[in-house]
XYZ file of C-alpha atoms in Angstrom:
480
model
C -4.121 -15.448 11.127
C -5.830 -11.828 10.662
C -3.562 -9.015 10.296
C -5.196 -6.957 13.453
C -4.506 -9.921 15.465
C -0.920 -9.766 13.189
C -0.058 -6.553 14.234
C -1.303 -6.575 17.728
C 0.535 -9.313 19.048
C 4.054 -7.981 17.151
C 3.320 -4.422 18.809
C 2.961 -5.818 22.221
C 6.123 -8.765 21.668
C 8.313 -5.403 20.925
C 7.239 -3.676 23.885
C 7.095 -6.584 25.738
C 11.190 -6.377 25.079
C 11.200 -3.046 25.348
C 9.884 -2.532 28.798
C 12.174 -5.712 29.552
C 15.075 -4.101 28.681
C 14.140 -1.121 30.526
C 13.187 -2.788 33.482
C 16.536 -5.104 34.114
C 18.617 -2.102 32.987
C 16.280 0.092 35.450
C 16.765 -3.220 38.355
C 20.258 -3.320 37.728
C 21.419 -0.307 37.881
C 19.339 0.479 41.405
C 20.338 -2.191 43.420
C 24.151 -1.412 42.712
C 23.553 2.391 43.099
C 21.817 1.448 46.804
C 24.597 -1.109 47.146
C 27.333 1.687 46.205
C 26.199 4.018 48.500
C 25.427 1.362 51.797
C 29.647 0.466 50.842
C 30.703 4.517 51.260
C 28.367 4.995 54.305
C 30.555 1.611 55.402
C 33.784 3.192 54.411
C 32.764 6.729 56.603
C 31.732 4.901 59.454
C 35.166 2.375 59.475
C 36.934 5.921 59.027
C 35.039 7.325 62.059
C 36.239 3.797 64.203
C 39.785 4.231 63.024
C 40.241 7.959 63.794
C 38.562 7.698 67.177
C 40.878 4.305 68.283
C 43.567 6.022 67.349
C 42.292 9.494 69.270
C 41.800 7.301 72.513
C 45.789 5.813 72.025
C 46.789 8.537 71.615
C 45.283 10.076 74.630
C 46.636 7.011 76.618
C 50.144 7.447 75.600
C 50.094 11.251 76.340
C 48.706 10.138 79.615
C 51.874 8.140 80.437
C 54.546 10.604 79.313
C 53.979 11.543 75.851
C 55.538 8.859 74.304
C 54.687 6.966 72.019
C 54.071 3.693 73.163
C 52.153 0.412 71.533
C 49.219 0.088 73.314
C 48.238 -4.019 74.066
C 45.607 -5.707 72.594
C 44.259 -5.808 75.924
C 43.581 -2.200 76.529
C 41.181 -2.277 72.972
C 38.594 -4.859 74.649
C 35.131 -2.753 75.574
C 36.512 -0.239 73.934
C 32.830 2.204 73.683
C 32.844 2.248 70.037
C 28.924 2.753 70.083
C 30.232 6.919 70.605
C 30.542 6.167 66.364
C 28.067 4.011 65.313
C 24.802 4.996 63.606
C 22.087 2.964 63.773
C 21.317 0.160 61.793
C 25.542 -0.042 61.733
C 27.248 -3.025 63.074
C 31.230 -2.528 64.227
C 33.399 -5.369 65.521
C 37.520 -5.274 66.332
C 39.115 -8.454 65.599
C 42.775 -8.995 66.586
C 45.551 -10.420 63.371
C 44.934 -13.859 64.673
C 40.764 -13.623 64.231
C 39.798 -13.118 67.651
C 37.294 -11.045 68.474
C 38.312 -7.853 70.510
C 34.870 -6.120 71.101
C 31.859 -5.334 69.290
C 29.027 -2.963 69.504
C 26.182 -3.325 71.496
C 23.167 -3.898 68.959
C 24.860 -7.222 68.401
C 23.470 -8.335 71.104
C 25.805 -10.874 72.487
C 26.860 -12.644 68.750
C 29.266 -11.322 66.547
C 30.174 -10.117 62.535
C 31.278 -13.428 60.606
C 34.235 -12.824 60.512
C 36.069 -14.157 56.731
C 39.277 -15.202 57.309
C 40.472 -14.984 53.240
C 39.399 -10.636 53.859
C 41.287 -10.694 57.639
C 44.673 -11.762 55.652
C 44.527 -9.648 53.440
C 43.357 -6.715 55.688
C 46.366 -7.115 58.158
C 48.518 -7.324 54.562
C 47.101 -3.960 54.081
C 43.894 -4.256 52.163
C 41.088 -2.526 52.646
C 37.249 -2.877 51.230
C 34.235 -4.263 51.162
C 32.600 -7.068 50.860
C 29.199 -9.006 51.068
C 29.031 -11.808 54.121
C 26.435 -14.184 56.012
C 25.594 -13.211 59.893
C 24.882 -16.752 61.891
C 20.918 -16.274 61.053
C 21.696 -16.243 57.202
C 21.035 -12.835 57.075
C 23.448 -11.190 53.957
C 25.212 -8.041 55.164
C 27.324 -5.690 53.848
C 30.685 -5.687 55.582
C 33.979 -3.277 55.032
C 37.491 -4.342 56.444
C 40.117 -1.828 57.291
C 43.369 -2.707 59.614
C 43.536 -0.793 62.526
C 47.320 0.616 63.117
C 48.033 1.699 66.351
C 51.680 2.930 67.434
C 52.484 1.688 64.190
C 52.029 -1.265 63.474
C 48.915 -3.645 62.858
C 46.394 -3.713 66.321
C 43.832 -5.729 64.478
C 40.713 -5.200 61.873
C 38.144 -2.899 62.110
C 34.611 -4.242 60.684
C 31.713 -2.029 59.615
C 28.847 -3.939 58.557
C 25.073 -3.000 57.438
C 22.038 -5.614 56.813
C 20.921 -5.915 53.026
C 17.531 -6.532 54.188
C 16.307 -3.432 53.539
C 17.693 -2.897 49.939
C 16.391 -6.761 48.962
C 13.371 -5.390 50.432
C 13.753 -2.798 47.765
C 14.717 -4.408 45.136
C 11.684 -7.099 45.881
C 9.375 -3.780 45.638
C 10.807 -2.529 42.451
C 10.351 -5.764 40.988
C 6.936 -6.332 41.817
C 5.996 -2.463 41.069
C 8.447 -3.415 37.017
C 6.761 -6.624 36.682
C 3.151 -4.524 37.554
C 3.506 -2.151 36.022
C 4.989 -3.731 32.599
C 1.890 -6.186 33.010
C -0.859 -3.082 33.310
C 0.983 -1.374 30.595
C 1.489 -4.513 27.933
C -2.778 -4.904 28.507
C -3.558 -1.643 27.573
C -1.158 -1.072 24.731
C -2.322 -4.466 23.850
C -6.031 -2.913 23.639
C -5.087 0.099 22.312
C -3.026 -1.679 19.391
C -5.939 -4.094 19.225
C -8.608 -1.046 19.150
C -6.444 1.655 16.404
C -5.437 -1.388 14.779
C -8.793 -2.512 13.653
C -10.068 1.056 12.978
C -7.364 1.836 10.786
C -8.617 -1.288 9.433
C -11.922 -0.271 8.849
C -12.089 0.892 5.831
C -10.439 -2.521 4.074
C -12.851 -4.364 6.162
C -15.740 -1.851 4.507
C -13.984 -2.630 1.333
C -13.929 -6.393 1.897
C -18.079 -5.909 2.316
C -18.719 -3.491 -0.404
C -16.646 -5.878 -3.414
C -18.767 -8.981 -1.286
C -22.390 -7.431 -1.698
C -21.403 -6.458 -5.441
C -20.757 -9.957 -5.861
C -23.478 -11.096 -4.634
C -26.060 -8.686 -5.844
C -24.152 -8.104 -9.350
C -24.852 -4.021 -9.001
C -21.856 -3.226 -10.358
C -23.105 0.987 -9.234
C -21.666 0.404 -6.009
C -18.738 2.003 -5.011
C -16.481 1.425 -2.033
C -16.887 3.673 0.826
C -14.095 6.475 0.573
C -11.476 7.052 3.437
C -11.285 10.895 5.291
C -7.658 10.571 4.703
C -4.588 10.648 1.961
C -2.900 7.182 2.889
C -2.560 3.946 1.727
C -6.195 2.943 2.316
C -7.908 5.822 1.043
C -5.448 4.951 -1.993
C -6.400 1.448 -2.043
C -10.757 2.957 -2.165
C -10.123 5.106 -4.927
C -8.371 3.259 -7.432
C -11.161 0.207 -6.822
C -13.310 2.511 -7.063
C -11.988 3.753 -10.408
C -11.405 -0.093 -11.392
C -15.268 -0.924 -10.576
C -16.166 2.402 -12.879
C -14.216 0.805 -15.800
C -15.670 -2.791 -14.993
C -19.546 -1.148 -15.202
C -18.601 0.952 -18.425
C -17.413 -2.536 -19.995
C -20.414 -4.255 -18.964
C -22.680 -1.368 -19.734
C -21.145 -1.154 -23.137
C -21.418 -4.985 -23.694
C -24.732 -5.057 -22.780
C -25.822 -2.057 -25.044
C -23.229 -4.079 -27.871
C -25.423 -7.424 -27.350
C -28.709 -5.885 -27.068
C -27.916 -3.962 -30.618
C -26.640 -6.730 -32.132
C -29.815 -8.620 -31.336
C -32.264 -6.113 -32.881
C -30.308 -5.666 -35.649
C -29.530 -9.096 -36.716
C -33.407 -9.885 -35.728
C -34.428 -7.448 -38.252
C -33.169 -8.971 -41.556
C -33.605 -12.229 -40.162
C -37.206 -10.867 -39.414
C -37.569 -10.030 -42.886
C -35.867 -13.147 -44.473
C -38.197 -15.591 -42.378
C -41.340 -13.260 -44.086
C -40.004 -13.171 -47.397
C -39.392 -16.727 -47.705
C -42.808 -17.401 -46.171
C -43.886 -15.336 -48.780
C -42.484 -17.196 -51.666
C -43.554 -20.099 -50.531
C -47.558 -18.623 -51.199
C -46.945 -16.768 -53.836
C -49.322 -17.363 -56.608
C -47.228 -16.790 -59.886
C -42.985 -16.963 -60.109
C -42.776 -13.117 -60.618
C -44.355 -12.538 -56.983
C -41.169 -15.631 -55.537
C -39.126 -13.708 -57.299
C -39.151 -10.649 -56.120
C -39.592 -12.534 -52.491
C -36.368 -13.565 -53.022
C -34.688 -11.243 -54.118
C -35.969 -8.782 -51.038
C -34.772 -12.161 -49.008
C -31.569 -12.290 -50.205
C -31.178 -8.429 -49.845
C -31.626 -8.931 -46.188
C -29.581 -11.679 -46.321
C -26.329 -9.626 -47.909
C -26.997 -6.947 -45.505
C -27.206 -9.162 -42.509
C -23.542 -10.711 -43.750
C -21.969 -6.908 -43.724
C -23.189 -6.665 -40.707
C -21.880 -9.881 -39.499
C -18.772 -8.577 -40.888
C -18.391 -5.549 -39.406
C -18.632 -6.805 -36.133
C -16.081 -9.398 -36.829
C -14.006 -6.707 -37.521
C -14.301 -4.541 -34.593
C -14.160 -7.896 -32.413
C -10.698 -8.101 -33.890
C -10.239 -4.932 -32.566
C -10.832 -5.869 -29.417
C -8.417 -9.330 -29.268
C -5.536 -7.132 -32.137
C -4.951 -7.992 -35.391
C -1.947 -6.840 -37.499
C -2.606 -4.592 -40.282
C -0.167 -4.850 -43.824
C 1.804 -1.244 -44.101
C 2.926 -0.234 -47.355
C 3.150 3.187 -49.462
C 1.428 3.760 -52.035
C -0.460 6.986 -53.456
C -3.138 7.987 -51.720
C -4.908 9.978 -54.953
C -4.918 6.567 -56.545
C -7.255 5.148 -54.191
C -9.297 7.900 -53.197
C -10.709 8.493 -57.381
C -11.062 4.618 -57.475
C -13.555 5.027 -53.945
C -15.223 8.409 -56.059
C -15.519 5.826 -59.068
C -16.791 3.136 -56.999
C -19.206 5.750 -54.945
C -20.861 7.019 -58.058
C -22.098 3.656 -59.597
C -23.993 3.103 -56.508
C -25.189 7.073 -55.993
C -26.239 8.673 -58.897
C -28.221 11.412 -56.831
C -25.342 13.197 -55.402
C -22.340 14.819 -56.785
C -18.576 12.741 -55.830
C -15.708 14.686 -56.589
C -11.926 14.382 -55.468
C -9.082 16.945 -54.847
C -5.869 16.243 -53.981
C -2.369 16.380 -56.242
C -1.368 14.117 -58.191
C 0.461 12.951 -56.035
C 0.211 12.190 -52.337
C 2.461 9.364 -50.840
C 0.729 7.941 -47.742
C 2.404 4.559 -45.798
C -0.865 2.703 -44.594
C -2.784 -0.270 -45.258
C -4.462 0.083 -48.391
C -7.456 -2.012 -48.372
C -8.108 -0.863 -44.551
C -7.798 2.982 -45.432
C -10.178 1.771 -48.561
C -12.743 0.717 -46.328
C -12.471 3.891 -43.740
C -12.654 6.705 -46.429
C -15.845 4.201 -48.252
C -17.839 4.104 -45.379
C -17.231 8.018 -44.898
C -17.976 8.656 -48.100
C -21.170 5.939 -48.293
C -22.706 7.738 -44.930
C -22.044 11.190 -46.614
C -24.138 10.078 -50.179
C -26.778 8.448 -48.316
C -27.672 11.987 -45.616
C -27.387 13.999 -48.720
C -30.387 14.802 -50.086
C -30.349 14.844 -54.062
C -28.473 16.937 -56.031
C -26.160 17.503 -53.523
C -22.049 16.910 -53.076
C -19.832 15.303 -51.314
C -16.225 15.759 -51.868
C -12.998 14.112 -51.368
C -10.169 15.813 -50.196
C -6.863 14.539 -50.107
C -3.905 16.996 -48.474
C -0.457 17.076 -46.772
C -0.226 18.143 -42.731
C 3.289 18.818 -40.854
C 2.904 15.168 -39.335
C 1.471 13.047 -42.045
C -1.471 12.826 -44.277
C -5.116 14.064 -44.078
C -8.428 12.927 -45.733
C -11.651 14.896 -45.839
C -14.900 13.691 -46.662
C -17.042 16.786 -46.554
C -21.024 16.532 -47.960
C -23.556 19.512 -48.393
C -26.635 17.042 -46.277
C -28.370 17.103 -43.675
C -25.945 18.030 -40.765
C -25.654 16.880 -37.372
C -26.337 18.403 -33.957
C -23.603 19.218 -32.070
C -25.073 16.846 -28.575
C -24.549 14.203 -30.869
C -20.977 14.566 -31.886
C -18.999 13.212 -29.427
C -21.162 9.710 -29.675
C -21.746 9.373 -33.400
C -18.406 6.835 -33.479
C -19.802 5.193 -30.978
C -20.855 1.475 -31.819
C -24.943 1.527 -33.370
C -25.643 4.848 -32.396
C -27.444 6.689 -34.982
C -28.765 9.973 -35.057
C -31.773 9.257 -36.328
C -32.252 5.418 -35.958
C -35.399 4.339 -38.167
C -33.997 6.989 -41.358
C -30.516 5.370 -41.192
C -31.897 2.004 -40.689
C -34.331 2.541 -43.787
C -31.498 3.962 -45.215
C -29.203 0.589 -44.790
C -26.765 1.416 -42.362
C -26.210 -0.721 -39.580
C -24.389 1.775 -37.088
C -21.361 0.256 -37.443
C -19.330 1.992 -39.972
C -18.422 5.339 -38.202
C -17.081 3.146 -35.574
C -14.929 1.468 -38.200
C -13.546 4.506 -38.872
C -12.438 5.407 -35.932
C -10.790 1.506 -35.390
C -8.773 1.956 -38.493
C -7.668 5.927 -37.999
C -6.757 4.849 -34.419
C -4.842 1.440 -35.591
C -3.007 3.176 -38.198
C -1.864 5.725 -34.835
C -3.923 8.645 -35.880
C -7.242 9.482 -35.608
C -10.333 10.816 -37.223
C -12.614 13.866 -36.077
C -16.239 15.386 -37.393
C -17.282 18.347 -37.815
C -20.726 19.816 -38.464
C -23.821 22.281 -38.370
C -27.372 21.289 -39.101
C -28.537 21.783 -42.533
C -25.450 22.806 -43.968
C -23.562 19.141 -43.965
C -20.499 17.837 -42.538
C -16.359 17.212 -42.583
C -15.066 13.906 -41.275
C -10.977 14.336 -41.336
C -8.422 10.955 -40.859
C -4.910 11.744 -39.610
C -2.599 9.158 -40.307
C 0.939 10.386 -38.890
C 4.103 9.625 -40.965
C 5.768 6.778 -40.784
C 9.300 6.306 -42.966
C 10.082 3.805 -45.012
C 8.403 2.047 -48.714
C 8.827 -1.492 -47.689
C 6.389 -3.244 -45.848
C 5.699 -3.754 -42.349
C 3.027 -5.202 -39.563
C 1.426 -3.067 -37.571
C -0.608 -4.244 -34.704
C -4.232 -2.786 -34.170
């Protein structure tokens, strides 16, 4: 069941319960109040009839000499009780045995129903209202009171009023409550349906946009933002952030695959071309040259594949083995190997005799070696490359400084991206794969550190690896 329908039904049901409780309470209170008002009115009329009859009895007694005397019940027959009767109110006098003595003229020859139980109770001194049914089956409210004349019980006063008006009023109120409740529920359901629909419209837009993105593959699309600070707006913002992250990831993957294909296609083409030339070579020397070129390109392609595998492990996670060793010895060894490969620049090491560091020695050798290789390839003949090892307040820093061509500021933020080259043609011609600095960044961050670059065109560059201090000299495994 859709959320919109569920919310509408739930809100309508809750309102219906509230209206039902209100309606029943209002109906009961109203009917009870009207009945109590009738009882008070009947009691007042009964007291008036009682007082009137007592006054007539007193006047009759005074007429015979002023002595209190018992008036015969026959004297009450035909008493003009209509003088104290209100319209719609019926009055009847009954003797203690239940025989009717007299009644108001609006009874039209009929009589009020007599409840023997109440007659007996009234004769014993009780008084109060009760509900009786007339001879034509109409409910009536009757008030019973004992009539005392001359110190003895002369009979029972019955004052009654039809409950027809009260019943009609109750029916009208009941119909109004039912009609009003139905109209209120209908309007509330419609308002709830519209309001919930508007509240859920941003979610519907999110759903439509997500389906369109799935159908078209257009990750550049964004979910329309809600003009509020509610949960729907938060959902839209979160989805947009997720879409932006997915778009960036897919873009990097596409760029990575394109660059990988391009980088691998070039050496494969060279290898294929040299093999074709070797097959057609006129002599052994030409054939050997072609095979050497093919071997060199195959080795370069192997290095690219190794670098790609290392970075792929970064995406899946790998474990480095850390140990404490003398960084200065490692830097001198890196410099010695670099001098063998590049004799056209001067490579020096500046470091104290002992700089203790806790790291993966082989991975750190690879990172510093990549920086040194990058520096020697971009430093003109006669220039210098300096490897500096030093301690800092929170760890160890390794600087690789060169006097090379430098890097423009707009390239510095991207030099650590995979396959990014400041000068693509020259870098490829120099043997670079475009992955060296990305590997440096990965190794530095895997050690909990970072790498930075500072450069000025024509004045050289400085790359710095910072590795935070790790306690203990024992080996430890470190997830990358």
